[in-house]
Coordinates of C-alpha atoms in Angstrom, one line a residue:
M27 CA -132.7 143.7 157.6
F28 CA -129.4 145.1 158.7
S29 CA -126.2 143.1 158.4
K30 CA -124.3 144.7 161.3
V31 CA -125.5 146.8 164.3
L32 CA -123.4 148.9 166.7
V33 CA -124.8 148.9 170.2
A34 CA -124.0 152.3 171.8
N35 CA -124.3 151.0 175.4
R36 CA -122.8 148.7 178.0
G37 CA -123.8 146.0 180.5
E38 CA -126.9 143.9 180.4
I39 CA -128.9 146.1 178.0
A40 CA -126.1 145.9 175.4
V41 CA -126.1 142.1 175.7
R42 CA -129.9 142.0 175.5
V43 CA -129.8 143.9 172.2
M44 CA -127.0 141.7 170.9
R45 CA -129.0 138.6 171.6
A46 CA -131.9 139.9 169.6
C47 CA -129.5 140.8 166.8
E48 CA -128.0 137.3 166.8
E49 CA -131.5 135.7 166.5
L50 CA -132.1 138.0 163.5
G51 CA -128.8 137.0 161.8
I52 CA -127.2 140.4 162.5
R53 CA -123.6 140.8 163.5
T54 CA -122.9 143.0 166.5
V55 CA -120.4 145.7 167.4
A56 CA -119.6 146.8 170.9
V57 CA -118.1 150.0 172.1
Y58 CA -116.3 150.3 175.4
S59 CA -114.4 152.6 177.6
D60 CA -111.1 151.9 179.3
A61 CA -113.0 150.8 182.5
D62 CA -115.0 148.2 180.5
K63 CA -112.2 146.5 178.6
H64 CA -113.1 143.1 180.0
A65 CA -116.9 143.7 180.4
G66 CA -119.5 141.2 179.4
H67 CA -120.9 143.1 176.5
V68 CA -117.4 143.3 175.0
R69 CA -117.0 139.6 175.3
Y70 CA -120.4 138.9 173.7
A71 CA -120.1 141.1 170.6
D72 CA -118.7 139.9 167.3
E73 CA -116.2 142.9 167.4
A74 CA -115.5 145.7 169.7
Y75 CA -113.9 149.2 169.7
N76 CA -112.4 151.3 172.4
I77 CA -113.9 154.8 172.4
G78 CA -112.1 156.5 175.2
P79 CA -111.4 156.8 178.9
A80 CA -113.6 155.7 181.8
R81 CA -115.3 159.0 182.2
A82 CA -118.6 158.7 180.3
A83 CA -118.4 162.2 178.8
D84 CA -115.2 161.1 177.1
S85 CA -116.5 157.7 175.9
Y86 CA -120.1 156.6 175.9
L87 CA -121.4 160.1 175.6
D88 CA -118.9 161.2 172.9
H89 CA -121.0 161.5 169.8
E90 CA -118.1 161.5 167.3
A91 CA -116.3 158.6 169.0
V92 CA -119.4 156.4 168.8
I93 CA -120.2 157.3 165.2
E94 CA -116.5 156.8 164.1
A95 CA -116.5 153.3 165.7
G96 CA -119.6 152.6 163.6
R97 CA -117.9 153.8 160.5
K98 CA -114.8 151.7 161.2
A99 CA -116.9 148.6 161.7
G100 CA -119.0 149.1 158.7
A101 CA -122.2 149.1 160.8
D102 CA -125.6 149.6 159.1
A103 CA -127.3 150.9 162.3
I104 CA -126.8 152.1 165.8
H105 CA -129.0 150.9 168.7
P106 CA -128.7 153.1 171.8
G107 CA -130.2 150.9 174.5
Y108 CA -131.3 153.0 177.4
G109 CA -129.5 155.8 179.2
F110 CA -126.3 157.5 177.8
L111 CA -127.3 158.8 174.3
A112 CA -130.7 157.0 174.0
E113 CA -132.8 160.1 174.3
N114 CA -130.4 162.6 172.8
A115 CA -132.1 164.0 169.7
K116 CA -128.9 165.7 168.5
F117 CA -127.1 162.4 168.5
A118 CA -130.0 160.7 166.7
A119 CA -129.9 163.4 164.1
K120 CA -126.1 162.9 163.6
V121 CA -126.6 159.2 163.1
G122 CA -129.3 159.9 160.6
E123 CA -126.9 162.2 158.7
S124 CA -124.4 159.4 158.5
N125 CA -124.8 156.2 156.5
M126 CA -126.2 154.4 159.5
K127 CA -129.8 154.0 160.7
W128 CA -130.9 155.2 164.1
V129 CA -132.8 152.4 165.9
G130 CA -135.4 154.6 167.5
P131 CA -137.8 157.4 166.9
S132 CA -137.0 160.4 164.7
A133 CA -135.0 163.2 166.2
D134 CA -138.0 165.5 165.6
A135 CA -140.3 163.3 167.6
M136 CA -137.7 163.0 170.4
E137 CA -137.5 166.8 170.6
R138 CA -141.3 167.2 170.6
L139 CA -141.7 164.7 173.4
G140 CA -138.5 165.4 175.2
E141 CA -139.4 168.9 176.3
K142 CA -142.1 168.4 178.9
T143 CA -144.2 171.5 178.3
K144 CA -144.4 170.7 174.5
A145 CA -145.3 167.1 175.3
R146 CA -148.0 168.3 177.8
A147 CA -149.5 170.6 175.2
L148 CA -149.4 167.9 172.5
M149 CA -151.2 165.4 174.8
Q150 CA -153.9 167.8 175.7
E151 CA -154.6 168.3 172.0
A152 CA -154.9 164.5 171.7
D153 CA -157.4 164.5 174.6
V154 CA -155.0 162.8 177.0
P155 CA -155.4 163.9 180.6
V156 CA -152.5 165.8 182.1
V157 CA -151.7 166.9 185.6
P158 CA -153.2 170.4 186.1
G159 CA -150.4 173.0 185.6
T160 CA -148.6 175.0 182.9
T161 CA -147.9 174.2 179.3
E162 CA -145.3 176.9 179.0
P163 CA -142.1 177.4 181.0
V164 CA -142.3 179.7 184.1
E165 CA -139.5 182.1 184.9
S166 CA -140.5 183.9 188.1
A167 CA -141.5 183.0 191.7
E168 CA -144.6 185.1 191.2
E169 CA -145.8 182.8 188.4
V170 CA -145.3 179.8 190.6
K171 CA -147.3 181.4 193.4
E172 CA -150.1 182.2 191.1
I173 CA -150.4 178.6 189.9
A174 CA -150.2 177.4 193.5
D175 CA -153.0 179.8 194.5
E176 CA -155.1 178.3 191.7
Y177 CA -154.5 174.6 192.4
G178 CA -153.4 174.7 196.0
Y179 CA -150.1 173.5 197.6
P180 CA -148.1 171.4 197.2
V181 CA -147.0 172.0 193.7
A182 CA -144.1 170.5 191.8
I183 CA -141.5 172.5 189.9
K184 CA -140.0 170.4 187.2
A185 CA -137.1 170.8 184.8
E186 CA -138.2 170.5 181.2
G187 CA -135.5 168.0 180.3
G188 CA -135.7 166.3 183.7
G189 CA -136.2 162.7 184.7
G190 CA -135.4 160.2 187.5
G191 CA -136.2 162.9 190.1
R192 CA -133.5 165.3 188.9
G193 CA -134.7 168.8 188.5
L194 CA -137.9 168.0 190.5
K195 CA -138.7 170.1 193.5
V196 CA -141.8 170.0 195.6
V197 CA -143.1 173.2 197.1
H198 CA -145.3 172.9 200.2
S199 CA -145.7 176.6 201.1
E200 CA -145.3 180.1 199.6
G201 CA -142.1 180.6 201.7
E202 CA -140.3 177.8 199.8
V203 CA -141.1 179.0 196.3
E204 CA -138.0 181.1 195.5
D205 CA -135.4 178.6 196.8
Q206 CA -137.0 175.6 195.1
L207 CA -137.5 177.4 191.8
E208 CA -133.8 178.5 191.9
T209 CA -132.7 174.9 192.7
A210 CA -134.9 173.3 190.0
Q211 CA -133.5 175.8 187.4
R212 CA -129.9 175.2 188.5
E213 CA -130.3 171.4 188.3
G214 CA -132.0 171.7 184.9
E215 CA -129.0 173.7 183.6
A216 CA -126.4 171.4 185.2
Y217 CA -127.9 168.1 184.1
F218 CA -129.8 168.8 180.9
D219 CA -128.3 172.0 179.6
N220 CA -131.8 173.5 179.9
A221 CA -132.8 175.8 182.8
S222 CA -136.5 176.0 181.7
V223 CA -139.0 174.7 184.3
Y224 CA -142.7 174.2 184.5
V225 CA -145.2 173.8 187.4
E226 CA -147.9 171.3 188.0
K227 CA -150.1 170.2 190.9
Y228 CA -148.2 167.7 193.0
L229 CA -150.1 164.4 193.6
E230 CA -149.7 163.2 197.1
S231 CA -149.9 159.4 196.8
P232 CA -150.1 158.3 193.2
R233 CA -149.3 155.0 191.4
H234 CA -146.7 155.1 188.6
I235 CA -148.2 153.4 185.6
E236 CA -146.6 153.2 182.2
V237 CA -147.8 151.8 178.9
Q238 CA -145.5 150.1 176.4
I239 CA -145.9 151.3 172.8
L240 CA -144.8 149.9 169.5
A241 CA -145.3 151.9 166.3
D242 CA -144.0 151.5 162.8
E243 CA -143.3 154.0 160.0
H244 CA -146.5 153.0 158.2
G245 CA -148.9 154.6 160.8
N246 CA -149.6 151.5 162.9
V247 CA -149.5 152.0 166.7
R248 CA -150.0 149.3 169.2
H249 CA -149.9 149.2 173.0
L250 CA -148.7 146.1 174.8
G251 CA -150.4 146.7 178.1
E252 CA -149.2 148.5 181.2
R253 CA -146.5 148.1 183.8
D254 CA -146.7 149.2 187.5
C255 CA -143.5 150.9 188.6
S256 CA -144.8 152.4 191.9
L257 CA -142.2 150.8 194.2
Q258 CA -139.5 153.5 194.0
R259 CA -136.9 155.0 196.2
R260 CA -136.1 158.7 195.5
H261 CA -137.9 158.4 192.2
Q262 CA -135.8 155.4 191.1
K263 CA -137.7 152.2 190.3
V264 CA -136.6 149.0 192.1
I265 CA -139.3 146.5 191.4
E266 CA -141.6 146.6 188.3
E267 CA -144.5 144.4 187.4
A268 CA -147.1 143.7 184.8
P269 CA -150.0 143.9 184.7
S270 CA -150.7 146.5 187.5
P271 CA -152.6 145.1 190.5
A272 CA -154.2 148.5 191.0
L273 CA -156.2 149.0 187.8
T274 CA -159.7 148.1 186.9
E275 CA -160.4 146.7 183.5
D276 CA -162.1 149.9 182.5
L277 CA -159.2 152.1 183.7
R278 CA -156.7 149.7 182.0
D279 CA -158.5 150.1 178.6
R280 CA -158.7 153.9 178.9
I281 CA -155.1 154.3 179.8
G282 CA -153.9 152.0 176.9
E283 CA -156.0 153.9 174.3
A284 CA -154.9 157.3 175.7
A285 CA -151.3 156.2 175.2
R286 CA -152.0 155.1 171.6
R287 CA -153.7 158.4 170.8
G288 CA -150.9 160.5 172.2
V289 CA -148.2 158.7 170.4
K290 CA -150.1 158.8 167.1
A291 CA -150.6 162.5 167.5
A292 CA -146.8 162.9 168.0
D293 CA -146.1 161.1 164.7
Y294 CA -143.9 158.7 166.7
F295 CA -142.5 155.3 165.6
N296 CA -140.4 152.6 167.1
A297 CA -140.7 151.5 170.8
G298 CA -141.6 154.0 173.5
T299 CA -143.3 154.3 176.9
V300 CA -146.0 156.7 177.9
E301 CA -145.9 157.3 181.7
F302 CA -148.9 158.2 183.8
L303 CA -149.7 159.0 187.4
V304 CA -152.9 157.4 188.8
E305 CA -154.7 158.6 191.8
D306 CA -158.3 158.2 193.1
G307 CA -159.4 156.4 189.9
E308 CA -158.1 159.1 187.6
F309 CA -155.0 159.0 185.4
Y310 CA -152.7 161.9 184.2
F311 CA -150.0 162.0 181.6
M312 CA -146.5 162.5 183.0
E313 CA -144.0 162.0 180.1
V314 CA -142.9 159.8 177.2
N315 CA -139.6 157.9 177.3
T316 CA -138.5 157.7 173.7
R317 CA -136.4 154.5 174.1
I318 CA -136.5 151.0 175.3
Q319 CA -137.1 150.9 179.1
V320 CA -135.1 148.9 181.7
E321 CA -138.4 147.1 182.6
H322 CA -139.4 146.2 179.0
T323 CA -138.8 142.6 180.1
V324 CA -142.0 142.1 182.1
T325 CA -144.1 143.2 179.1
E326 CA -142.2 140.7 176.9
Q327 CA -142.9 137.9 179.4
I328 CA -146.7 138.4 179.5
T329 CA -147.2 139.2 175.8
G330 CA -144.7 136.9 174.1
I331 CA -143.6 139.8 172.0
D332 CA -139.9 140.5 171.6
I333 CA -139.8 144.3 171.8
V334 CA -136.1 144.7 170.9
K335 CA -136.5 142.6 167.8
W336 CA -139.4 144.8 166.8
Q337 CA -137.3 147.9 167.3
L338 CA -134.8 146.5 164.8
R339 CA -137.5 145.4 162.4
V340 CA -139.3 148.8 162.5
A341 CA -136.0 150.6 162.0
A342 CA -135.4 148.4 158.9
G343 CA -138.8 149.6 157.5
E344 CA -140.9 146.6 158.4
E345 CA -144.6 146.9 159.2
L346 CA -146.1 145.6 162.5
N347 CA -147.7 142.3 161.6
F348 CA -150.2 142.1 164.5
A349 CA -153.4 144.1 165.3
Q350 CA -154.2 145.6 168.7
D351 CA -156.7 142.8 169.3
D352 CA -154.0 140.2 168.8
V353 CA -152.1 141.5 171.9
E354 CA -153.0 139.1 174.7
I355 CA -151.9 139.4 178.3
D356 CA -151.0 136.0 179.9
G357 CA -149.9 135.7 183.5
H358 CA -148.0 138.0 185.7
S359 CA -144.3 139.1 185.7
M360 CA -142.0 141.0 188.1
E361 CA -138.6 142.5 187.5
F362 CA -136.1 142.9 190.3
R363 CA -133.2 145.3 189.7
I364 CA -130.0 143.7 191.1
N365 CA -128.2 146.9 192.2
A366 CA -124.7 146.9 193.7
E367 CA -126.0 148.9 196.7
N368 CA -126.3 148.6 200.4
A369 CA -130.1 149.0 201.1
A370 CA -129.4 149.3 204.9
N371 CA -127.2 152.4 204.2
D372 CA -129.8 154.4 202.3
F373 CA -129.1 152.4 199.1
A374 CA -125.5 153.7 198.9
P375 CA -123.6 152.3 195.9
A376 CA -121.0 149.7 196.6
P377 CA -117.5 151.1 196.4
G378 CA -116.1 148.3 194.3
G379 CA -115.1 144.7 194.6
K380 CA -114.7 141.4 192.8
L381 CA -117.6 139.1 191.9
E382 CA -116.3 136.2 194.0
T383 CA -119.5 134.2 193.7
Y384 CA -122.1 134.6 191.0
D385 CA -124.7 131.8 190.9
P386 CA -128.0 133.1 189.5
P387 CA -131.3 131.2 189.9
G388 CA -133.0 129.1 187.3
G389 CA -136.1 127.0 186.9
I390 CA -139.5 127.5 185.3
G391 CA -140.5 131.1 184.9
V392 CA -137.1 132.6 185.7
R393 CA -135.2 134.9 183.3
M394 CA -131.8 136.6 183.9
D395 CA -130.7 139.6 181.9
D396 CA -127.0 140.3 182.8
A397 CA -123.5 140.7 181.4
L398 CA -121.6 139.1 184.2
R399 CA -119.5 136.1 185.1
Q400 CA -117.8 134.9 188.3
G401 CA -114.5 136.7 188.8
D402 CA -115.5 140.0 187.2
D403 CA -114.6 143.2 188.9
L404 CA -117.4 145.6 189.8
V405 CA -117.2 148.6 187.5
T406 CA -118.3 151.6 189.6
D407 CA -118.0 154.3 187.0
Y408 CA -121.5 154.1 185.7
D409 CA -124.9 152.7 186.8
S410 CA -125.2 150.6 190.0
M411 CA -127.5 148.1 188.3
I412 CA -125.5 144.9 187.5
A413 CA -128.3 142.5 186.5
K414 CA -132.1 142.0 186.3
L415 CA -134.1 139.0 187.6
I416 CA -137.4 138.6 185.9
V417 CA -139.9 136.1 187.3
T418 CA -143.1 135.1 185.5
A419 CA -146.1 132.9 186.7
S420 CA -149.7 132.3 186.0
D421 CA -150.9 135.0 188.5
R422 CA -149.5 137.6 190.9
E423 CA -149.7 135.2 193.9
E424 CA -147.7 132.5 192.2
C425 CA -145.3 135.1 190.9
I426 CA -144.5 136.3 194.4
T427 CA -144.0 132.8 195.6
R428 CA -141.7 131.9 192.7
S429 CA -139.8 135.2 193.2
E430 CA -139.1 134.3 196.8
R431 CA -137.7 131.0 195.7
A432 CA -135.6 132.5 192.9
L433 CA -134.1 135.3 195.1
A434 CA -133.3 132.7 197.8
E435 CA -131.3 130.8 195.2
F436 CA -129.4 133.8 194.0
E437 CA -125.9 133.8 195.3
I438 CA -123.7 136.9 194.9
E439 CA -120.6 137.5 197.0
G440 CA -117.9 140.2 196.8
F441 CA -120.0 143.3 197.4
N442 CA -123.5 144.3 198.6
T443 CA -126.6 144.0 196.5
I444 CA -130.2 144.8 197.2
I445 CA -131.3 141.2 197.0
P446 CA -132.1 141.2 200.8
F447 CA -134.4 144.2 200.2
H448 CA -136.2 142.4 197.5
R449 CA -136.7 139.4 199.7
L450 CA -138.1 141.7 202.4
M451 CA -140.7 143.2 200.0
L452 CA -142.0 139.8 199.0
T453 CA -143.0 139.3 202.6
D454 CA -144.3 142.9 203.1
E455 CA -148.0 143.1 203.6
T456 CA -148.5 146.4 201.7
F457 CA -146.6 145.3 198.7
C458 CA -148.1 141.8 198.6
A459 CA -151.5 143.3 198.7
G460 CA -150.6 145.6 195.8
E461 CA -151.5 148.7 197.8
H462 CA -148.1 150.5 197.7
T463 CA -147.7 154.0 196.1
T464 CA -144.7 155.9 194.9
K465 CA -144.3 157.3 198.5
Y466 CA -144.2 153.9 200.2
L467 CA -140.5 153.3 200.4
D468 CA -139.4 156.8 201.1
E469 CA -142.1 157.8 203.6
E470 CA -143.9 154.8 205.1
L471 CA -141.7 151.6 205.2
D472 CA -139.9 151.2 208.5
K473 CA -136.1 151.5 207.7
E474 CA -135.2 149.2 210.5
R475 CA -136.9 146.3 208.6
I476 CA -134.5 146.9 205.7
E477 CA -131.5 146.8 208.1
Q478 CA -132.8 143.5 209.6
A479 CA -133.2 142.0 206.1
V480 CA -129.7 142.9 205.1
E481 CA -128.4 141.5 208.3
E482 CA -130.3 138.2 207.8
W483 CA -129.9 137.7 204.0
G484 CA -126.9 139.8 203.1
P485 CA -123.5 138.3 202.4
A486 CA -121.6 137.5 205.6
D487 CA -118.6 139.5 204.6
S488 CA -120.5 142.5 203.1
G489 CA -118.2 145.5 202.9
A490 CA -115.3 143.7 204.4
E491 CA -111.9 144.5 202.9
E492 CA -110.1 141.7 201.3
E493 CA -106.7 140.9 202.8
E494 CA -105.3 138.5 200.4
E495 CA -101.7 138.1 199.4
D496 CA -100.8 138.6 195.8
E497 CA -100.7 135.3 194.0
E498 CA -99.5 134.3 190.6
V499 CA -102.2 133.9 188.0
T500 CA -101.6 132.1 184.7
E501 CA -103.1 134.2 181.9
R502 CA -104.8 132.3 179.1
D503 CA -107.0 135.0 177.5
F504 CA -105.7 138.4 176.4
T505 CA -107.2 141.4 174.7
V506 CA -105.2 143.3 172.1
E507 CA -106.1 146.6 170.6
V508 CA -105.0 147.4 167.0
N509 CA -106.0 150.9 165.8
G510 CA -108.7 151.0 168.5
K511 CA -110.3 147.7 167.6
R512 CA -110.3 144.9 170.2
F513 CA -109.1 141.4 169.4
Q514 CA -109.2 138.4 171.7
V515 CA -106.0 136.2 172.0
S516 CA -106.1 132.8 173.7
L517 CA -103.1 130.8 174.8
E518 CA -103.2 127.1 175.5
E519 CA -100.2 127.1 178.0
R520 CA -101.1 125.6 181.3
G521 CA -99.1 125.8 184.5
A522 CA -96.9 128.5 183.1
P523 CA -95.6 131.4 185.2
A524 CA -97.7 134.6 185.3
I525 CA -97.3 136.8 182.3
P526 CA -96.6 140.4 183.2
V527 CA -99.1 142.9 181.8
S528 CA -97.9 146.4 180.9
G529 CA -99.5 149.2 182.9
N530 CA -98.9 151.7 180.0
S531 CA -102.1 151.2 178.2
G532 CA -103.3 154.6 179.0
S533 CA -106.1 153.4 181.2
S534 CA -106.4 154.7 184.7
G535 CA -108.5 151.7 185.8
G536 CA -107.0 149.9 188.7
Q537 CA -104.2 152.4 189.2
Q538 CA -103.8 154.6 192.3
R539 CA -104.3 158.2 191.3
P540 CA -102.2 160.9 193.1
P541 CA -104.3 163.1 195.4
Q542 CA -105.6 165.7 192.9
A543 CA -108.9 166.9 191.5
K544 CA -109.6 167.1 187.8
Q545 CA -111.4 170.1 186.4
D546 CA -114.5 169.7 184.2
D547 CA -112.4 170.2 181.0
G548 CA -110.5 167.0 181.9
E549 CA -107.1 168.6 181.5
E550 CA -106.1 171.1 184.3
E551 CA -104.9 169.4 187.5
V552 CA -105.0 171.0 190.9
V553 CA -102.4 169.7 193.3
V554 CA -103.4 169.3 196.9
E555 CA -101.3 171.4 199.3
G556 CA -100.4 170.7 202.9
D557 CA -101.1 167.5 204.9
G558 CA -104.7 168.0 205.8
E559 CA -107.5 165.5 205.4
S560 CA -108.5 165.0 201.8
V561 CA -112.3 164.6 201.3
E562 CA -112.5 162.4 198.2
A563 CA -115.3 161.4 195.8
E564 CA -116.4 157.8 196.6
M565 CA -117.8 157.4 193.0
Q566 CA -117.9 159.1 189.6
G567 CA -120.5 161.8 189.3
T568 CA -121.3 165.5 189.0
I569 CA -120.9 168.1 191.8
L570 CA -124.4 169.4 192.4
S571 CA -123.5 172.0 195.0
V572 CA -120.5 173.0 197.1
E573 CA -121.5 173.8 200.7
V574 CA -118.2 175.2 202.1
S575 CA -115.6 177.9 201.2
E576 CA -112.0 178.2 202.0
G577 CA -111.5 179.3 205.6
D578 CA -114.8 177.8 206.8
E579 CA -114.8 175.8 210.1
V580 CA -116.4 172.4 209.8
S581 CA -117.2 169.6 212.2
S582 CA -117.1 165.9 211.8
G583 CA -120.1 164.8 209.7
D584 CA -120.7 168.3 208.1
V585 CA -121.7 168.2 204.5
V586 CA -119.0 169.8 202.3
C587 CA -120.6 169.2 198.9
V588 CA -123.4 167.2 197.2
L589 CA -122.4 164.7 194.5
E590 CA -124.9 163.4 192.0
A591 CA -124.2 159.8 190.9
M592 CA -126.4 157.2 189.3
K593 CA -129.4 159.7 189.4
M594 CA -129.0 160.0 193.2
E595 CA -127.8 162.8 195.3
N596 CA -125.1 161.9 197.8
D597 CA -123.9 164.1 200.7
V598 CA -120.1 164.2 200.9
V599 CA -119.1 164.8 204.5
A600 CA -116.0 165.7 206.4
E601 CA -114.7 162.8 208.7
R602 CA -113.0 165.2 211.1
G603 CA -113.4 168.8 212.1
G604 CA -111.1 171.6 211.2
T605 CA -110.6 174.5 208.8
V606 CA -111.3 174.2 205.0
S607 CA -107.9 175.0 203.4
Q608 CA -108.8 174.1 199.8
V609 CA -111.9 173.7 197.7
L610 CA -110.9 172.0 194.5
V611 CA -114.3 171.6 192.7
S612 CA -117.1 173.8 191.6
E613 CA -120.8 173.3 190.9
G614 CA -121.3 171.3 187.7
D615 CA -117.8 169.7 187.7
A616 CA -117.5 166.1 186.7
V617 CA -115.4 164.0 189.1
D618 CA -114.0 160.5 189.2
M619 CA -113.9 158.2 192.1
G620 CA -110.9 159.1 194.3
D621 CA -110.7 162.7 193.2
V622 CA -110.1 165.1 196.1
L623 CA -112.9 167.6 196.5
V624 CA -112.0 169.5 199.7
V625 CA -109.0 169.6 202.1
V626 CA -109.6 170.2 205.8
E627 CA -106.6 171.2 208.0

């Protein structure tokens, strides 16, 4: 077994991995950006290293910075968690070329399954059903039209490297083909550096079912049952559960065995998830996630198998010590993603704030995966998910009742979360009956019910600006960086005057930026001219499209650009009418919160 593991991630998943390491007697190394200097995963680790500025591309996505931190720390292995570099085959290969072990599948397997057309072809060879469509990329609108003529509209155009709804465009008629093809190719290039797309029949009202896989390097493949992730908004999961309330025992067995066959054919090892769409009693392969999933927790709860520990054991060369028949499903479990979002405002991410109150629930069958403590600042530079509540009971009915109790106990104040939305769903007739599909939230649920839930169960001061006078705070704990390594210093002085903290650390966190926009290379600065209205980015993200040009006339509420953040597209609008005098960003630019995008005179 390894002696020291670097966790190349942040937040709750980093702490989850570190807890598994601790139980296996492994020391842990955290990496962090300037925005995360005081984050929970940094506090939890045995040692921590700063790897760059807040911008993810300059820190958590910087291959060399992460690997160099591992070298400095003397780590044996790197665990990527999920997101960031977890499914980056090039990074996995670089880790493999170093003296550290990659805790995950081989780079070759990641490449085979990461490109959707290759994965579809591989699954077909393994006799795993796939959605009717192409197994080779398409390049022209005519090819898309031919496929649609064969299978009928609607069809889905999907980016090969896509996921989370990005690079996915639904075509309902021939007249939409050219525009949607161009958009899918553009998003694929912008987000995944791969403009290749493929086409498949679009299923109207499917369930999203995924199977958890564990495989070792000795040829053993096991599945740990399925999860139902059908409750989604804009292709993003919000509540997951296991087992699925929609499968018959026969269908459950067939899906599990199909997932095992497909993974074995791909020469895959470590943890992974095979995702399927289920409609009218039939199932179709969608994709393989070559990493630990956010929702792995519900599978752990109903099987008693620690998936993260097995990731580490498999990476260390161990063989799975249980047979498929040894895997037993006991009870029912649900995971509620606690996102810092306002569900009443189309799930818009919270702009920031301090965690004034953090009092999570407890009791039998309640598990919290988080990296928070009361008084923490909300870091808005990355994902909006701040914690996960997992509730387990003997059956689904008891699980729903227990979840209602746990969510009612959960107290968070300082910014909006989607807890009121979760409480609503536990009283929703369609969800409680297990009859919801992937379309339910976006197309069927009455949005007024969400607004009413937020009004009833949301924090009383949601979104209100704090008007507090500065007060002296006695510092007792300090962090010091020496050659990039983080050290914790504690003082025992009590009642002492506040100790001044230098603002010259190089971090932009908490400082007011001048009105300017940073170009994608992170160096050139464009100064805003004149005294017009500056339309600023409300969060860190990537410019998906720019809808205006200099000289254009705009009205209040007009969309000036589209910003992708946290896997969601957000319209950026002008708050007043006028003439566009400056456009400071281009399609594909990465921007930080507060950067000026457009100026309107």
